[in-house]
PDB file of C-alpha atoms in Angstrom:
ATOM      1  CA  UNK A 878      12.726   4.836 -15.111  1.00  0.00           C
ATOM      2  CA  UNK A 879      11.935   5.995 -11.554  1.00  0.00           C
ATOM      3  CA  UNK A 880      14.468   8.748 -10.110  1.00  0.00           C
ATOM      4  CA  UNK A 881      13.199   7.935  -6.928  1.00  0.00           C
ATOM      5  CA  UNK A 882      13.995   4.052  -5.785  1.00  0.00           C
ATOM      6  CA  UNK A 883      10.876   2.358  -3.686  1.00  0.00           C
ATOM      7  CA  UNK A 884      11.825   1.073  -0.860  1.00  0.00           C
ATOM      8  CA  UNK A 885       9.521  -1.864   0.615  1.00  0.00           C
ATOM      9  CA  UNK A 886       9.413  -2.177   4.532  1.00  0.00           C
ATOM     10  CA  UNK A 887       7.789  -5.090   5.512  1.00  0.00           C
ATOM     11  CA  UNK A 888       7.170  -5.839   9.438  1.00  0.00           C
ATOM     12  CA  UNK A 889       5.547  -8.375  11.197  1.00  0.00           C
ATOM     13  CA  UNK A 890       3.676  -7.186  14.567  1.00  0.00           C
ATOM     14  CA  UNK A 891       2.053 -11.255  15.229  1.00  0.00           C
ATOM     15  CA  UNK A 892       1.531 -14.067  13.039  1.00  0.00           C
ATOM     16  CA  UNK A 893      -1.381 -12.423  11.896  1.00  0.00           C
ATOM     17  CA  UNK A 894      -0.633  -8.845  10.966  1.00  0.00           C
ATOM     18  CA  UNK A 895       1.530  -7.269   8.449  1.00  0.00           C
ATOM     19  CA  UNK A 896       2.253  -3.874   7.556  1.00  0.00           C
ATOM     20  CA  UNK A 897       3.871  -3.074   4.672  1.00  0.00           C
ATOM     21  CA  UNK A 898       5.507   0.572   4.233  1.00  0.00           C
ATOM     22  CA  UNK A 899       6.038   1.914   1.087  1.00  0.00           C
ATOM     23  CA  UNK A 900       8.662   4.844   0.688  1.00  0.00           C
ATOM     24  CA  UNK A 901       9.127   6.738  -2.765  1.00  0.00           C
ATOM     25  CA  UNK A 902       7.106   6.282  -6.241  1.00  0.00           C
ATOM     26  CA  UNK A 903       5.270   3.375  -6.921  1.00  0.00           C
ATOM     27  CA  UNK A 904       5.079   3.428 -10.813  1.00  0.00           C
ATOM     28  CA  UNK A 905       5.308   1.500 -14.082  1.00  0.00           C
ATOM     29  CA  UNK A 906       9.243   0.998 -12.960  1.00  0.00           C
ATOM     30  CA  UNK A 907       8.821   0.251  -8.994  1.00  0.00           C
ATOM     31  CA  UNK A 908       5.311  -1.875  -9.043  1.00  0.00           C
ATOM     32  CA  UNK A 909       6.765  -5.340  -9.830  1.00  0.00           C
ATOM     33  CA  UNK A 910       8.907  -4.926  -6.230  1.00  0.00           C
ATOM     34  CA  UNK A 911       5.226  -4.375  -5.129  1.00  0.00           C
ATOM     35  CA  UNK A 912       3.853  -7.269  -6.460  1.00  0.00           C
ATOM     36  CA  UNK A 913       6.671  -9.439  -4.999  1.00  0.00           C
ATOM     37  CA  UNK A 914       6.196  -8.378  -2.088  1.00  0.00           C
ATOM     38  CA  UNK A 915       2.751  -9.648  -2.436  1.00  0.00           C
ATOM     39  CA  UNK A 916       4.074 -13.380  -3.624  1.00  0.00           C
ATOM     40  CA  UNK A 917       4.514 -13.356   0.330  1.00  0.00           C
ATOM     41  CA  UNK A 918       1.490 -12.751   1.401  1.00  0.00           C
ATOM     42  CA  UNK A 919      -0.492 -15.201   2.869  1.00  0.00           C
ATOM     43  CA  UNK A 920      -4.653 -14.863   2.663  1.00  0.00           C
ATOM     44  CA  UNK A 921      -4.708 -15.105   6.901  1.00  0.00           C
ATOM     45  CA  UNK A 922      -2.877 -12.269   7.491  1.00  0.00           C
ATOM     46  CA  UNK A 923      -4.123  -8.908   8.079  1.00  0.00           C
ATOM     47  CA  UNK A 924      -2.595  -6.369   6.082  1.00  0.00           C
ATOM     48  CA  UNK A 925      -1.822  -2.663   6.657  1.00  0.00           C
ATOM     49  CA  UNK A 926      -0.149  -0.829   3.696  1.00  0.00           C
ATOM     50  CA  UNK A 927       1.666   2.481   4.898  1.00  0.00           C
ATOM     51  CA  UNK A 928       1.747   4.836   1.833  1.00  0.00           C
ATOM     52  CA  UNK A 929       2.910   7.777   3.777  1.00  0.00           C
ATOM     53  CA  UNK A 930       6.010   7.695   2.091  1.00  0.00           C
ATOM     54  CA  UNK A 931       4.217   7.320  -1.490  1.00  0.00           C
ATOM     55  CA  UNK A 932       5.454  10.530  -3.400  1.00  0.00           C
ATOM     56  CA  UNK A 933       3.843   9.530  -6.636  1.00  0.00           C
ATOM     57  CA  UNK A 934       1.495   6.397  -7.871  1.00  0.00           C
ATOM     58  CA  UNK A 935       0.536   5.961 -11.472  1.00  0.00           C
ATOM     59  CA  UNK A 936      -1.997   3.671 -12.789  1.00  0.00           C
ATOM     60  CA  UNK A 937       0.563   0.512 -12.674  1.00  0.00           C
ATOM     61  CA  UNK A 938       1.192   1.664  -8.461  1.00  0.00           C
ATOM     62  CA  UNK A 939      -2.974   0.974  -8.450  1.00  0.00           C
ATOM     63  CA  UNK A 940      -2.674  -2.156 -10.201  1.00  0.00           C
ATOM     64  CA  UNK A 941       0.148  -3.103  -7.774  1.00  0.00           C
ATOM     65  CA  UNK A 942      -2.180  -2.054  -4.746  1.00  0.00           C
ATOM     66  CA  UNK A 943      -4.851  -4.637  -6.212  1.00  0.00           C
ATOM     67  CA  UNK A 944      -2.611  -7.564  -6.297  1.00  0.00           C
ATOM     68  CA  UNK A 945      -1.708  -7.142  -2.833  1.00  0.00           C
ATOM     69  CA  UNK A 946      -5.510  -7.222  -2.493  1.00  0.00           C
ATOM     70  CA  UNK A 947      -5.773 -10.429  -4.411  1.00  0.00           C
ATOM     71  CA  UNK A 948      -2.606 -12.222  -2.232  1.00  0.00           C
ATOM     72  CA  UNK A 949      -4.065 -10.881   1.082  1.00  0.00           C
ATOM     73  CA  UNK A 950      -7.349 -11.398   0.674  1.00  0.00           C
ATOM     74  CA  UNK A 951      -8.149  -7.938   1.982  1.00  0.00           C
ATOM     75  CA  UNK A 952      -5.996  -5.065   3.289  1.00  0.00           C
ATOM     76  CA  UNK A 953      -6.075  -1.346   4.881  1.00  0.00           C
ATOM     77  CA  UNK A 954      -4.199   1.676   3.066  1.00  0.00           C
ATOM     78  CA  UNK A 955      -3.221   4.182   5.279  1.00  0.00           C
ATOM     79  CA  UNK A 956      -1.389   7.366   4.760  1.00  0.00           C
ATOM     80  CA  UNK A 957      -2.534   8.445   1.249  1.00  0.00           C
ATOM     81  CA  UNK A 958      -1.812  11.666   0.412  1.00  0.00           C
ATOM     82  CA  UNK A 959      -4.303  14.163  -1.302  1.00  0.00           C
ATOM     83  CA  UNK A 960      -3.238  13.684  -4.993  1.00  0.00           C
ATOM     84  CA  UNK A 961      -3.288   9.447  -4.699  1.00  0.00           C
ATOM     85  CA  UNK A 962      -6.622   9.815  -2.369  1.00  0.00           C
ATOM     86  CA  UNK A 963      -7.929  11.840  -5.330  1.00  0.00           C
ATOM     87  CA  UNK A 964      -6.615   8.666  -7.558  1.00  0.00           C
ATOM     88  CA  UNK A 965      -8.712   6.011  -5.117  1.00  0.00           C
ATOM     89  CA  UNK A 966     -11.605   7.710  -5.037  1.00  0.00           C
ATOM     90  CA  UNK A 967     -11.775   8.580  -8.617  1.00  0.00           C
ATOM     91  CA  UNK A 968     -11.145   5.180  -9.632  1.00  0.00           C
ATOM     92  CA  UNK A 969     -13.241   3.856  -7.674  1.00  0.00           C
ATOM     93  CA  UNK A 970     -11.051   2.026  -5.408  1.00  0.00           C
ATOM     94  CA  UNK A 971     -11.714   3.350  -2.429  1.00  0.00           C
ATOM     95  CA  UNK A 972     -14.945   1.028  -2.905  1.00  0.00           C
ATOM     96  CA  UNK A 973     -12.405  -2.332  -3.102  1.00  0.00           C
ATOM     97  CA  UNK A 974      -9.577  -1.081  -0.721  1.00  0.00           C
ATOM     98  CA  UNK A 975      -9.888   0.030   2.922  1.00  0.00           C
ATOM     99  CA  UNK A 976      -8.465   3.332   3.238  1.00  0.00           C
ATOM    100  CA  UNK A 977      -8.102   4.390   6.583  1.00  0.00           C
ATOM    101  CA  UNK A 978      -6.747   7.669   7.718  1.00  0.00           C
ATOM    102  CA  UNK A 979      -6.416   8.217  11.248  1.00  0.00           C
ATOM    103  CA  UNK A 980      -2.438   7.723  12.551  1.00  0.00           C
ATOM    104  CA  UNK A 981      -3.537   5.424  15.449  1.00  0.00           C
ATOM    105  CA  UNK A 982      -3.961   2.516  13.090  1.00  0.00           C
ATOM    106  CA  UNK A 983      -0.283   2.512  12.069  1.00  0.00           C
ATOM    107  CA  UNK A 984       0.185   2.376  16.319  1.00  0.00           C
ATOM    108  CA  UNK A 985      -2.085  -0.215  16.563  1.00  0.00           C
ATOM    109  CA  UNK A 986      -0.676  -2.855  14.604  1.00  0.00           C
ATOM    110  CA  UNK A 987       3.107  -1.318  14.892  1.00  0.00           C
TER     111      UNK A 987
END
């Protein structure tokens, strides 16, 4: 079990943007909060997932990241920090997900 709780922020800019920030592990224990986040996702909306607040992401937090793909229809990480980066690029997600890292994305979609 996850010492650290995840904590799901979910904002809507416009009708057609949202960004979801994540805040603590996203693991075997805290994915399935991920993925129901997700349920809400419609495939119009642009989404921007924050993971600046991502302390740790196991395999299941990747899995997780891919459903949101799959509900979205395609989103934008932002925020990764060296270890998961490390994760998305060795996996080879980086070639699936959008991962952005400049901080004037977050700005631009709020």
């Amino acid at each position: 079990m996850s010492d650290q709780l995840l904590t799901i922020e979910t904002t809507r800019p416009d009708a057609g943007h949202v960004r979801l920030r994540l805040t603590g592990e996203l693991d075997y224990a805290s994915a399935p909060e991920l993925i129901a986040a997700a349920a809400e996702l419609r495939g119009d909306q642009q989404v921007l997932v924050d993971l600046t607040g991502v302390s740790l992401c196991d395999s299941s937090g990747l899995s997780a990241l891919l459903v949101v793909r799959r509900a979205a229809g395609a989103i934008r990480l932002t925020g990764a920090r060296p270890h998961l980066q490390r994760m998305l690029d060795r996996t080879g997600l980086t070639e699936l997900l959008t991962v952005e890292h400049a901080d004037d994305d977050l700005r631009a979609i709020g």
